[in-house]
Tab-separated table of N, CA and C in Angstrom:
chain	number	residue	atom	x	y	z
A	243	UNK	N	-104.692	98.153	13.590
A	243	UNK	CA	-104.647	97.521	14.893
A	243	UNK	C	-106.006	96.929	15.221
A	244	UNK	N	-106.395	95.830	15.749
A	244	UNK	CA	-107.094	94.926	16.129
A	244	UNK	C	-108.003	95.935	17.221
A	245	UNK	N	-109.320	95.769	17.345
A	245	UNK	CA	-110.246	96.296	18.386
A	245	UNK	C	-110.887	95.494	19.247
A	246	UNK	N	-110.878	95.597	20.428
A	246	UNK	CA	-111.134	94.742	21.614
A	246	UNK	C	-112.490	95.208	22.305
A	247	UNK	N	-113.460	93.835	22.396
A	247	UNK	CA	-114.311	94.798	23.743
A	247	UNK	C	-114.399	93.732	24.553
A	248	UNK	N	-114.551	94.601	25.419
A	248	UNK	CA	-114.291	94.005	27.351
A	248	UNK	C	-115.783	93.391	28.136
A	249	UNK	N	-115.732	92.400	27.753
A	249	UNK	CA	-117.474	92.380	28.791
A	249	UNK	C	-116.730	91.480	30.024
A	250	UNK	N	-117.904	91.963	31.147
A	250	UNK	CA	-117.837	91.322	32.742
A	250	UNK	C	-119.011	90.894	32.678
A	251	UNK	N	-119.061	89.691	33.892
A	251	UNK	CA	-120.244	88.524	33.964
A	251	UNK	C	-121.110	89.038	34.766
A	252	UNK	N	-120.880	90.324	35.595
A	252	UNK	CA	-122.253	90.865	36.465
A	252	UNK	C	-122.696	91.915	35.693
A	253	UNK	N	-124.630	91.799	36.187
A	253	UNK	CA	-124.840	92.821	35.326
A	253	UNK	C	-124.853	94.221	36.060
A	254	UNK	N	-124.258	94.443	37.126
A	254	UNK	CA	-124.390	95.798	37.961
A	254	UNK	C	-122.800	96.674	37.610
A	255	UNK	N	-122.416	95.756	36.831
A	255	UNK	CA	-120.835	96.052	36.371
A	255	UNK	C	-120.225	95.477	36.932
A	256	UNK	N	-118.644	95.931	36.828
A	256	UNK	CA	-117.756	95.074	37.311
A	256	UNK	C	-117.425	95.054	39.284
A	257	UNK	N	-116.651	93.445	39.184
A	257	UNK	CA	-116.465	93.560	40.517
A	257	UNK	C	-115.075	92.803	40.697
A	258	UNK	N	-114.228	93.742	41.749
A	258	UNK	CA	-112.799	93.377	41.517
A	258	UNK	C	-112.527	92.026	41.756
A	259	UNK	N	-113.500	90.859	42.341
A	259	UNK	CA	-113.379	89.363	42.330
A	259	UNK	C	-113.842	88.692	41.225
A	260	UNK	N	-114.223	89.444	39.931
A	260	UNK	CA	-114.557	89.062	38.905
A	260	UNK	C	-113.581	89.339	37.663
A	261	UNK	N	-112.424	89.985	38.193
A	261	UNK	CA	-111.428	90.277	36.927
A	261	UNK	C	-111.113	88.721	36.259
A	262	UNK	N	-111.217	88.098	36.686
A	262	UNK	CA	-110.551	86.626	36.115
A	262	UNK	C	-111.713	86.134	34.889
A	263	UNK	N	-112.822	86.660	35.192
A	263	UNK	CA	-113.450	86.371	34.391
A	263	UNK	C	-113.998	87.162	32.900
A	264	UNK	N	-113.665	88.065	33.050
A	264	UNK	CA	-113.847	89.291	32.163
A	264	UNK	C	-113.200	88.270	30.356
A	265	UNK	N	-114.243	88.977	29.197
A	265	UNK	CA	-113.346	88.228	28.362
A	265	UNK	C	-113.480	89.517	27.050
A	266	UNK	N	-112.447	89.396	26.763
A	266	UNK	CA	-112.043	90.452	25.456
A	266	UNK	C	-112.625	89.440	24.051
A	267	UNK	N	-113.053	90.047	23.575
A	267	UNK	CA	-113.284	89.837	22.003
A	267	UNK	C	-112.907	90.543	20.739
A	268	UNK	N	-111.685	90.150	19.949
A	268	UNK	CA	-111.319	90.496	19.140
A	268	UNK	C	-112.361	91.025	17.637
A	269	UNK	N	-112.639	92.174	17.663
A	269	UNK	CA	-113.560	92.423	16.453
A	269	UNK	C	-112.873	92.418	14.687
A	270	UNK	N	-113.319	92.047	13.664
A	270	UNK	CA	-112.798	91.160	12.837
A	270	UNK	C	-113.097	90.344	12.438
A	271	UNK	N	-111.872	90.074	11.468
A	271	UNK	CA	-112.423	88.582	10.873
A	271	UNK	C	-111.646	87.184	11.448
A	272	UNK	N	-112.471	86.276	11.371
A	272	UNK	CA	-111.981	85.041	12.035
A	272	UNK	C	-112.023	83.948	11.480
A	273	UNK	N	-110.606	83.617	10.730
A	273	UNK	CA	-110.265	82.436	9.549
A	273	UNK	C	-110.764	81.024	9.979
A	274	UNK	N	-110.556	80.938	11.131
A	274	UNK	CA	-111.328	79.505	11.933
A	274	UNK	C	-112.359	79.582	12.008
A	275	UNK	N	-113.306	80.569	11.704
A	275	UNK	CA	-114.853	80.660	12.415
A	275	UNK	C	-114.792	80.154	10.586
A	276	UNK	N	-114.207	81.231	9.762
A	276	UNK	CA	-114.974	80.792	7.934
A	276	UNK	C	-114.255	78.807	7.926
A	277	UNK	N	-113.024	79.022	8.265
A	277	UNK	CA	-113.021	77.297	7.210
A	277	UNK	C	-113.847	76.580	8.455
A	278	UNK	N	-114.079	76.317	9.392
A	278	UNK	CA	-114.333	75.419	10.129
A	278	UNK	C	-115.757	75.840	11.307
A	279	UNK	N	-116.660	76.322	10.333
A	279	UNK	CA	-117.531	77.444	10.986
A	279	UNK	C	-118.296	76.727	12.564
A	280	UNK	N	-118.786	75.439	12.140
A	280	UNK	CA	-119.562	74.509	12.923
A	280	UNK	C	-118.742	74.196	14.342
A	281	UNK	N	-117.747	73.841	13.804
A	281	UNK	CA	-116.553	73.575	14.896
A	281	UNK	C	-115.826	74.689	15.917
A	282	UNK	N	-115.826	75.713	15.046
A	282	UNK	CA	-115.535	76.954	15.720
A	282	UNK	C	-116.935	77.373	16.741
A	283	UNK	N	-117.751	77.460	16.503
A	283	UNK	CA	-119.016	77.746	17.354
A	283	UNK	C	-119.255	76.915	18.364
A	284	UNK	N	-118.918	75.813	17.958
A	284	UNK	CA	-118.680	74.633	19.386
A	284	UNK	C	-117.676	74.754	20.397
A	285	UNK	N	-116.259	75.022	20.195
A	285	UNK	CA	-115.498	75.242	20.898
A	285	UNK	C	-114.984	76.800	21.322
A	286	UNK	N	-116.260	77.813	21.289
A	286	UNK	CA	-116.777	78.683	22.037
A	286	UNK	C	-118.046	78.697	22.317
A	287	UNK	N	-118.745	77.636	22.109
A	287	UNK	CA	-119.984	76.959	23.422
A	287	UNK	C	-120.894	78.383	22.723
A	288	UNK	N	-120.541	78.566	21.046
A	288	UNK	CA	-121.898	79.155	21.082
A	288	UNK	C	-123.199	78.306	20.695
A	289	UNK	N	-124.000	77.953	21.360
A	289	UNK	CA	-125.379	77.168	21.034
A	289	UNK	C	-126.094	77.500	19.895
A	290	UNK	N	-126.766	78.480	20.495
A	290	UNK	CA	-127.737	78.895	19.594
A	290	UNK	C	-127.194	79.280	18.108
A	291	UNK	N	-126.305	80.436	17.888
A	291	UNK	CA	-125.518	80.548	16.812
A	291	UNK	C	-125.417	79.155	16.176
A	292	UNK	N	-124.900	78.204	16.302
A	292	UNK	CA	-124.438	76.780	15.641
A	292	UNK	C	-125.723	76.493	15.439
A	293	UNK	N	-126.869	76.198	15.989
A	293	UNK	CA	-128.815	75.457	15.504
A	293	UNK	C	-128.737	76.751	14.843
A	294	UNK	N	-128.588	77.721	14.720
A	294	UNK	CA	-128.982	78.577	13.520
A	294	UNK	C	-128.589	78.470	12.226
A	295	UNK	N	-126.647	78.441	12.538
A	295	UNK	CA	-126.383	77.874	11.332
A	295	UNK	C	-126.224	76.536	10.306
A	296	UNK	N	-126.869	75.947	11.653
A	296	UNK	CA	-126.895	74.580	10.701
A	296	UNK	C	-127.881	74.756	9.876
A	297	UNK	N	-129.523	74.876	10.981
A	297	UNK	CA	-130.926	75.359	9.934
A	297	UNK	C	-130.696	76.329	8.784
A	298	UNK	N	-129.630	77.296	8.492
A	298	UNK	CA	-129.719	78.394	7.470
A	298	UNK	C	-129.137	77.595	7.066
A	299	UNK	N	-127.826	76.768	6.522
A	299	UNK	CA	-127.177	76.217	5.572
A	299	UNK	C	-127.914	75.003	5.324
A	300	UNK	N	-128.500	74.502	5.778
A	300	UNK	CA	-129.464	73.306	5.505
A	300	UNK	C	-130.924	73.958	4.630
A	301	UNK	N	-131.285	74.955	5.018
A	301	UNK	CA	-132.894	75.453	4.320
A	301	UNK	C	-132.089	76.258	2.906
A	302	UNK	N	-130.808	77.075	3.206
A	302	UNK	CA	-130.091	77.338	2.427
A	302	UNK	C	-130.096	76.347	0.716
A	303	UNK	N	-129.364	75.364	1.274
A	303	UNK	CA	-128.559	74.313	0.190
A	303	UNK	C	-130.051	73.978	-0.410
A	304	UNK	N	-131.182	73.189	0.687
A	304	UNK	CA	-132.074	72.618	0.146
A	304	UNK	C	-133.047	73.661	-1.106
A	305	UNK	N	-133.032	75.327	-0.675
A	305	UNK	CA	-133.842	76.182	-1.790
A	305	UNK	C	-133.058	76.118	-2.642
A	306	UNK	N	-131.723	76.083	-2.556
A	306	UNK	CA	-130.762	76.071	-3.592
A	306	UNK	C	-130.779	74.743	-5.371
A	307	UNK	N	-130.550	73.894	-4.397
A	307	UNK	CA	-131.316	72.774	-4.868
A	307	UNK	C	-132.867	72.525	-5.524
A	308	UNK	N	-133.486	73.318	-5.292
A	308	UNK	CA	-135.124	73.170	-5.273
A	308	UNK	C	-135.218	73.684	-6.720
A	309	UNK	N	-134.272	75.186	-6.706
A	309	UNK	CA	-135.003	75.894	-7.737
A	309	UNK	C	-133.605	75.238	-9.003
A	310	UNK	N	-133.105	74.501	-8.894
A	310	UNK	CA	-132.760	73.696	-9.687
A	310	UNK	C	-130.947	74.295	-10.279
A	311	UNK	N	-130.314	75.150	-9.181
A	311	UNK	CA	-129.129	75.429	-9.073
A	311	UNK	C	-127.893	74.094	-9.252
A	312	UNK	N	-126.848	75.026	-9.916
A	312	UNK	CA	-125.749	73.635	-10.260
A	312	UNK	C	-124.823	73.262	-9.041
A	313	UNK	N	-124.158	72.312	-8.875
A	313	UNK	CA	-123.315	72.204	-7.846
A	313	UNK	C	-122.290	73.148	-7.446
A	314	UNK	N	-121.464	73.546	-8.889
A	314	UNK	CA	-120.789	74.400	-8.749
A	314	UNK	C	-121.456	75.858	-8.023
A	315	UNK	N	-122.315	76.101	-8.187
A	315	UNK	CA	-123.040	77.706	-8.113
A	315	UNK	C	-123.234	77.107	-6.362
A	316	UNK	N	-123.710	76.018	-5.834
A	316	UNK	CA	-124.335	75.811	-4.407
A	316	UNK	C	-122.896	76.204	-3.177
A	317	UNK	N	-121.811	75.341	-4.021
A	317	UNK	CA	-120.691	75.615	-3.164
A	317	UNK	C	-119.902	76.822	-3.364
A	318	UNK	N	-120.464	77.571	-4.261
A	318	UNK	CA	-119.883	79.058	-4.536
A	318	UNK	C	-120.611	79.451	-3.170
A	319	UNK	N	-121.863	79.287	-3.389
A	319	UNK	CA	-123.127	79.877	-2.296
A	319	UNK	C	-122.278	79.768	-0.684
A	320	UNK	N	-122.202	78.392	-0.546
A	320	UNK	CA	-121.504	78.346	0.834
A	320	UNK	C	-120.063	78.557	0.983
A	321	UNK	N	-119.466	78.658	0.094
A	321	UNK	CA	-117.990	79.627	0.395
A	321	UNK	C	-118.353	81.266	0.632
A	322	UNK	N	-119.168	81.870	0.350
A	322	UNK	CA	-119.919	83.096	0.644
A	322	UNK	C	-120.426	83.210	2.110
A	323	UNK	N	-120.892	81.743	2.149
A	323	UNK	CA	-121.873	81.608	3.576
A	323	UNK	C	-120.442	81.796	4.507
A	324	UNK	N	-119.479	80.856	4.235
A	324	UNK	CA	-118.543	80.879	5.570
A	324	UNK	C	-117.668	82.346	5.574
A	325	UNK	N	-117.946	83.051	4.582
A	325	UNK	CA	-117.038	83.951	4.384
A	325	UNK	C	-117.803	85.061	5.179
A	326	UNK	N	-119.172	85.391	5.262
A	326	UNK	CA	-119.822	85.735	6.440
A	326	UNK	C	-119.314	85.233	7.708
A	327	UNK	N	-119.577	83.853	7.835
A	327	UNK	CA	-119.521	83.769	9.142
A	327	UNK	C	-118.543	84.159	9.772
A	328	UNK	N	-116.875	84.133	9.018
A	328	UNK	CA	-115.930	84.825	9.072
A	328	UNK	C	-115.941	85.899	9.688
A	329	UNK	N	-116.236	86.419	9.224
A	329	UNK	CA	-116.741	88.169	9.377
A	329	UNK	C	-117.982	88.478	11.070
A	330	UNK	N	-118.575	87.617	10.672
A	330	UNK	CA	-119.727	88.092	11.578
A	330	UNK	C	-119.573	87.040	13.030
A	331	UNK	N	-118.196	85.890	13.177
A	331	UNK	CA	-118.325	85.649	14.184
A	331	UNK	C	-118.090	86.552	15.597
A	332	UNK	N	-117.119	87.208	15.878
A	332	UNK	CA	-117.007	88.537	16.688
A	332	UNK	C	-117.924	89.016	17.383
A	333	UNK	N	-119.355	88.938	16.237
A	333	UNK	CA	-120.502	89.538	16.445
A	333	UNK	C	-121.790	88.670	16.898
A	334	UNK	N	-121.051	87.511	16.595
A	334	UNK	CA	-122.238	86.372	17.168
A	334	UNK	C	-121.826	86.157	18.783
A	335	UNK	N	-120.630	86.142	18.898
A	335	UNK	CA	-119.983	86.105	20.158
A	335	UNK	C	-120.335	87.067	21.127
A	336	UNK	N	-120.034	88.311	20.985
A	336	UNK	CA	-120.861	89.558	21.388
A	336	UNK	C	-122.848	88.864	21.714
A	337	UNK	N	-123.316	88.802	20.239
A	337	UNK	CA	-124.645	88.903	21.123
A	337	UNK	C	-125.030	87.602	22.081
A	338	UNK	N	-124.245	86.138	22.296
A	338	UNK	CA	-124.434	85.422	22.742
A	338	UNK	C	-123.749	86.142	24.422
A	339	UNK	N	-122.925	86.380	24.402
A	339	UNK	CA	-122.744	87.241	25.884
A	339	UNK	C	-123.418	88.239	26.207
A	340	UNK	N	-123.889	89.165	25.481
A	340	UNK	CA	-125.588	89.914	26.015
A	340	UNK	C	-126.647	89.168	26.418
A	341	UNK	N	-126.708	88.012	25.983
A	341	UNK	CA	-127.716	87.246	26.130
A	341	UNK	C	-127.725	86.708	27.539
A	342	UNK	N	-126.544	86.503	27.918
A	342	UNK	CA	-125.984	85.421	29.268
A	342	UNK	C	-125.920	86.616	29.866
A	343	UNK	N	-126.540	88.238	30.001
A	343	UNK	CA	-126.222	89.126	30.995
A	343	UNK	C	-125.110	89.293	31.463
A	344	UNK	N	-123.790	89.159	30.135
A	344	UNK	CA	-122.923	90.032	30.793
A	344	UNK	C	-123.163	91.403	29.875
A	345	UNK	N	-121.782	92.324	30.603
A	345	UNK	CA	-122.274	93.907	29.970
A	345	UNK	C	-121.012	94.327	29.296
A	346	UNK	N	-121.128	94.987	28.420
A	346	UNK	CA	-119.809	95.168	27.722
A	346	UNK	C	-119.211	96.789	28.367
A	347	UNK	N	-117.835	96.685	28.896
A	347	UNK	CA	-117.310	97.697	29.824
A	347	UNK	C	-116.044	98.537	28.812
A	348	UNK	N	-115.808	98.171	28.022
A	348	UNK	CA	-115.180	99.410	27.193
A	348	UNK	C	-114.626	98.440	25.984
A	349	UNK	N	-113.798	99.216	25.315
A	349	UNK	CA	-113.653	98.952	23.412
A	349	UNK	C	-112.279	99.456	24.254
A	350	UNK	N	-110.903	98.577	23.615
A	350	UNK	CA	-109.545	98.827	23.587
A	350	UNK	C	-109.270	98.569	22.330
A	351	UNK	N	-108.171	99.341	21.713
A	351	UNK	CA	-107.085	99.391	20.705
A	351	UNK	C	-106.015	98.690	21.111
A	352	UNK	N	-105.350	97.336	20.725
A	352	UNK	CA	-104.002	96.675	21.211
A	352	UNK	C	-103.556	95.915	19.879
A	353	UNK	N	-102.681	95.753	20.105
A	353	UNK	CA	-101.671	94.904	18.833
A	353	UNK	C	-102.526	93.214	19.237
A	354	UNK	N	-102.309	92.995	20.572
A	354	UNK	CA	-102.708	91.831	20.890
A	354	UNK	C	-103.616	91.476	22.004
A	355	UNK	N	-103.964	90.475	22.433
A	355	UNK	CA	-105.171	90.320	23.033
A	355	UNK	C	-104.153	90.669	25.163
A	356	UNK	N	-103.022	89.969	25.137
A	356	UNK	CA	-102.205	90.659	26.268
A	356	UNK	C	-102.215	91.824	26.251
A	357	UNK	N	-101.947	93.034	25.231
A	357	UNK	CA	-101.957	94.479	25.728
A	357	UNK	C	-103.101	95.098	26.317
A	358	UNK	N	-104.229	94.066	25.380
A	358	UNK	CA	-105.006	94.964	25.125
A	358	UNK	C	-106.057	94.521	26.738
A	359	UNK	N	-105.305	93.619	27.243
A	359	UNK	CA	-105.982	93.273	28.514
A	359	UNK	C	-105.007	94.298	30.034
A	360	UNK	N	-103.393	94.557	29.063
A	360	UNK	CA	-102.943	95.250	30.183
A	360	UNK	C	-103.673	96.933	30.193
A	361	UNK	N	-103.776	97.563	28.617
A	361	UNK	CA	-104.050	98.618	28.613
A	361	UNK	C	-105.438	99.257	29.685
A	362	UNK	N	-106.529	97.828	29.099
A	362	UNK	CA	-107.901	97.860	29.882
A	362	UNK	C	-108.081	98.007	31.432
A	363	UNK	N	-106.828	97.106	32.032
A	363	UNK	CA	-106.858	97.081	33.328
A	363	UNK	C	-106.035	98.051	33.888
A	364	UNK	N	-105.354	98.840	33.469
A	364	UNK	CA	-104.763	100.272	33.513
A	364	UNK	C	-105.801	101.332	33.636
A	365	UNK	N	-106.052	101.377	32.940
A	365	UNK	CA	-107.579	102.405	32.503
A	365	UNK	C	-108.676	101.909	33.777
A	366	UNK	N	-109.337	100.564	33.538
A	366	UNK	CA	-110.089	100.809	34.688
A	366	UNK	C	-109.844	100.732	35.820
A	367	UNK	N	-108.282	99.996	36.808
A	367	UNK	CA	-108.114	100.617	37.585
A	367	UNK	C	-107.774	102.073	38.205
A	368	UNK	N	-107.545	102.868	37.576
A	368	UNK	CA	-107.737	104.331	37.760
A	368	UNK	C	-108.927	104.717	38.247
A	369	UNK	N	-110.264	103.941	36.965
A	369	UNK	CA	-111.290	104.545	37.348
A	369	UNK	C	-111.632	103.995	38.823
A	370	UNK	N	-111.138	103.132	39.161
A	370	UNK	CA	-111.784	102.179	40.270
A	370	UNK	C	-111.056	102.541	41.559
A	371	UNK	N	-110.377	103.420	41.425
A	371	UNK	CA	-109.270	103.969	42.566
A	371	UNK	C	-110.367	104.936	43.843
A	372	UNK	N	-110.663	104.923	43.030
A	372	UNK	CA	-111.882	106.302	43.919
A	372	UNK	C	-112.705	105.606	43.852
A	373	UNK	N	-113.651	104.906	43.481
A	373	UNK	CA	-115.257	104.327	43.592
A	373	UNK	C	-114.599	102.976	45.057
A	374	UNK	N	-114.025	101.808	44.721
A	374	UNK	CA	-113.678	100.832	45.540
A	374	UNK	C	-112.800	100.818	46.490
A	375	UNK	N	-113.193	100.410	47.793
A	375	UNK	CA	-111.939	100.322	48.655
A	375	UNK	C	-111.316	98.719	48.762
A	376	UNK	N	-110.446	98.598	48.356
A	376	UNK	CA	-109.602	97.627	47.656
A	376	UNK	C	-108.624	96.928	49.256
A	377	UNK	N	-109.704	96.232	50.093
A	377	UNK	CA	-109.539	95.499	50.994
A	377	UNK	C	-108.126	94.662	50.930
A	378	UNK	N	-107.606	94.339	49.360
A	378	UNK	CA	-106.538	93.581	49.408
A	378	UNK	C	-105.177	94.152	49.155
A	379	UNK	N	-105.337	95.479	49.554
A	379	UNK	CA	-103.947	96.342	48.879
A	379	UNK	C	-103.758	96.369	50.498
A	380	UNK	N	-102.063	96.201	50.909
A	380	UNK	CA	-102.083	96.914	52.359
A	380	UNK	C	-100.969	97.918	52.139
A	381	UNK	N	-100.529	99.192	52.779
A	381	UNK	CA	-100.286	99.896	52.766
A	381	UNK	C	-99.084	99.729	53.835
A	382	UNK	N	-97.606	99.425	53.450
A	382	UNK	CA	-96.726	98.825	53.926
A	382	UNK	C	-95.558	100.170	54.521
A	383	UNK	N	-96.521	101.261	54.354
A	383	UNK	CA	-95.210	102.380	54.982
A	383	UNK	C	-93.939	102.222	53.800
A	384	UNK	N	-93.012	103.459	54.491
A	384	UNK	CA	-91.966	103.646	53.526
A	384	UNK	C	-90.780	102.626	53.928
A	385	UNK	N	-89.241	102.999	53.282
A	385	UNK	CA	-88.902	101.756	53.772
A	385	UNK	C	-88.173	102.242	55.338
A	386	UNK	N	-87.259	100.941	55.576
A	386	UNK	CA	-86.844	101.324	57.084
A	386	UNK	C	-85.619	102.313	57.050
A	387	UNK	N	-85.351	103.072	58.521
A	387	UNK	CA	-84.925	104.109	58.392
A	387	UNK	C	-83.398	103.651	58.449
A	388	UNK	N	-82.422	104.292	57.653
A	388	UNK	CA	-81.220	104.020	57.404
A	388	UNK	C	-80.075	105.035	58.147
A	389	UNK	N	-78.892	104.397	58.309
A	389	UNK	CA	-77.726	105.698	59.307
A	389	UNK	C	-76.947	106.623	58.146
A	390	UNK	N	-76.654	107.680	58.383
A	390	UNK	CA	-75.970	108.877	58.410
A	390	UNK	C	-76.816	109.179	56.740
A	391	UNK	N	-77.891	109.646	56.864
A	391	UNK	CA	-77.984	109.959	55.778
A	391	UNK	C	-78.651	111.700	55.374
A	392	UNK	N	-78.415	112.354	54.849
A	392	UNK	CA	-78.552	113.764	55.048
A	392	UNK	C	-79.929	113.970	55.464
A	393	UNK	N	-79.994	114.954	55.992
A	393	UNK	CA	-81.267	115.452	56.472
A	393	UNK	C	-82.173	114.381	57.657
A	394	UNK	N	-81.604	113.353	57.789
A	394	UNK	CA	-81.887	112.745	59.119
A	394	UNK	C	-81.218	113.012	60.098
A	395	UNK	N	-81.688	112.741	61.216
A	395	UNK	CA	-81.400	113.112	62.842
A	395	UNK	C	-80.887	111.733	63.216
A	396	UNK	N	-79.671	111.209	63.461
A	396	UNK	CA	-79.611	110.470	63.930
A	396	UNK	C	-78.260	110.532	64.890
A	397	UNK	N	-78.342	110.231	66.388
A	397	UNK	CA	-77.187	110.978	67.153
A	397	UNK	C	-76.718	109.270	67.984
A	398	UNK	N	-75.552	108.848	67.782
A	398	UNK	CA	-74.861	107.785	68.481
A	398	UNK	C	-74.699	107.942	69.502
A	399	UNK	N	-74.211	106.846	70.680
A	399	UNK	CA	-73.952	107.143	71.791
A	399	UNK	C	-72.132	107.895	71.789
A	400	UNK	N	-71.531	108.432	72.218
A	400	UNK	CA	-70.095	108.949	73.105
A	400	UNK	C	-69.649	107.479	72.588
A	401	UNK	N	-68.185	107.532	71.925
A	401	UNK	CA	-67.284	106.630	72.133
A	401	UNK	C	-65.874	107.161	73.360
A	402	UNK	N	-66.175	106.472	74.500
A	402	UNK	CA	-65.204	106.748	75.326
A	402	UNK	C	-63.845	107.221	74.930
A	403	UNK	N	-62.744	107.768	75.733
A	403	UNK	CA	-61.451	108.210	75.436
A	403	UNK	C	-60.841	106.955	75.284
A	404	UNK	N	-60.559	106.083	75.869
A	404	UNK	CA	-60.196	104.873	75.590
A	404	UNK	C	-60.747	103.813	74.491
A	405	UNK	N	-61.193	104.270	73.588
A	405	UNK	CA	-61.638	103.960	72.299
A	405	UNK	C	-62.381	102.668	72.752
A	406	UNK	N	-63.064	101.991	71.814
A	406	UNK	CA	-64.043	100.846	72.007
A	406	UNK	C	-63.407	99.811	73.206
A	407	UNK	N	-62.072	99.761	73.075
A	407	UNK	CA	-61.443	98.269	74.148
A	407	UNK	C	-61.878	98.496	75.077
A	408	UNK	N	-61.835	100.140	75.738
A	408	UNK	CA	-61.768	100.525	77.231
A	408	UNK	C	-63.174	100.054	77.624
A	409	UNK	N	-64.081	99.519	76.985
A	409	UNK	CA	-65.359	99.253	77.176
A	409	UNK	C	-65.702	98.380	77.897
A	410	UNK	N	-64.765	97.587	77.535
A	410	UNK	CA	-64.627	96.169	78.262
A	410	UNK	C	-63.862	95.909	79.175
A	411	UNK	N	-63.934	95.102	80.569
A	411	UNK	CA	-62.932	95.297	81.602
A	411	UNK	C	-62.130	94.523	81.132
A	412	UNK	N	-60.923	94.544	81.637
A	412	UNK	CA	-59.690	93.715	81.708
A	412	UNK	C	-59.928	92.404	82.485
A	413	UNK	N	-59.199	91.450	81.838
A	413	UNK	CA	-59.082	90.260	82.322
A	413	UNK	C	-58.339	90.722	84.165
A	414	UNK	N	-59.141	90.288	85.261
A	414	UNK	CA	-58.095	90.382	86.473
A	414	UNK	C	-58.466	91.593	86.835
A	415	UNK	N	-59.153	92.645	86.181
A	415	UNK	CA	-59.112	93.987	86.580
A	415	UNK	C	-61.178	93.928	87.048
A	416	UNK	N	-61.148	94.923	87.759
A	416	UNK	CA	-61.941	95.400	88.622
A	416	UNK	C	-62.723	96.993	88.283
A	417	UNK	N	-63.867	97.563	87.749
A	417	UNK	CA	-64.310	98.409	87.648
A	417	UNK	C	-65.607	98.910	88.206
């Protein structure tokens, strides 16, 4: 099963107007980060990671080259390289969000990135039951009270001897 960790964008921890932002990171390997490493780092806005790996695969290829390596052996080299990055994007992701001061708030076990966001928010709302008073919950009472039902008190008015009609005067008549 896939391992999840949870970081939030404040660094004092979390805050219940910040759940939307919270982001799970799947730890693992990541087939888009190896074939398409450059591209993958861009379209998770990692910066720095991407000028790193361009400079390492560029100072890379060029020592490669220098000390007089064959073509075949260079692109062995960088099928290795992406096969890292594979591996170690998870982890580039992670330290680029330490960096931006968020904080990492727990490690989940889920099949998928939905459980593993329902399991998390299970868990820490519990913890958060007692620390926060949760201004947006209102407390709607039970439901409304219903007739003849055991153990309630509920007493009707007298239906007259003249059953419900007598209730009503007669057309012409006088009471």
């Amino acid at each position: 099963m896939p391992v999840y960790t949870v970081h939030a964008p404040t660094p004092g921890g979390a805050d219940l107007r910040a759940t939307d932002r919270f982001v799970f990171v799947r730890d693992g390997f990541h087939f888009w980060a190896m074939v398409l490493g450059p591209f993958w780092l861009l379209w998770n806005r990692l910066w720095l990671p991407l000028i790193g790996w361009i400079v390492f695969v560029a100072a890379f290829d060029a020592g490669l080259s220098s000390l007089g390596v064959g073509r075949g052996s260079i692109f062995f080299a960088n099928i290795i390289v992406a096969l890292l990055m594979g591996f170690e994007a998870s982890s580039l992701r992670r330290w680029t969000l330490s960096r931006g001061k968020w904080r990492q708030l727990d490690v989940v076990v889920a099949d998928d990135e939905d459980t593993a966001e329902r399991r998390f928010f299970e868990r820490w709302s519990q913890k958060q039951r007692g620390i926060v008073n949760d201004q947006w919950a209102v407390d709607r009472g039970g439901p409304p009270p219903t007739r003849n039902l055991p153990g309630q008190q509920f007493s009707s008015p007298p239906i007259p001897a003249g059953g419900i009609i007598g209730l009503f005067p007669e057309p012409g008549g006088s009471r």
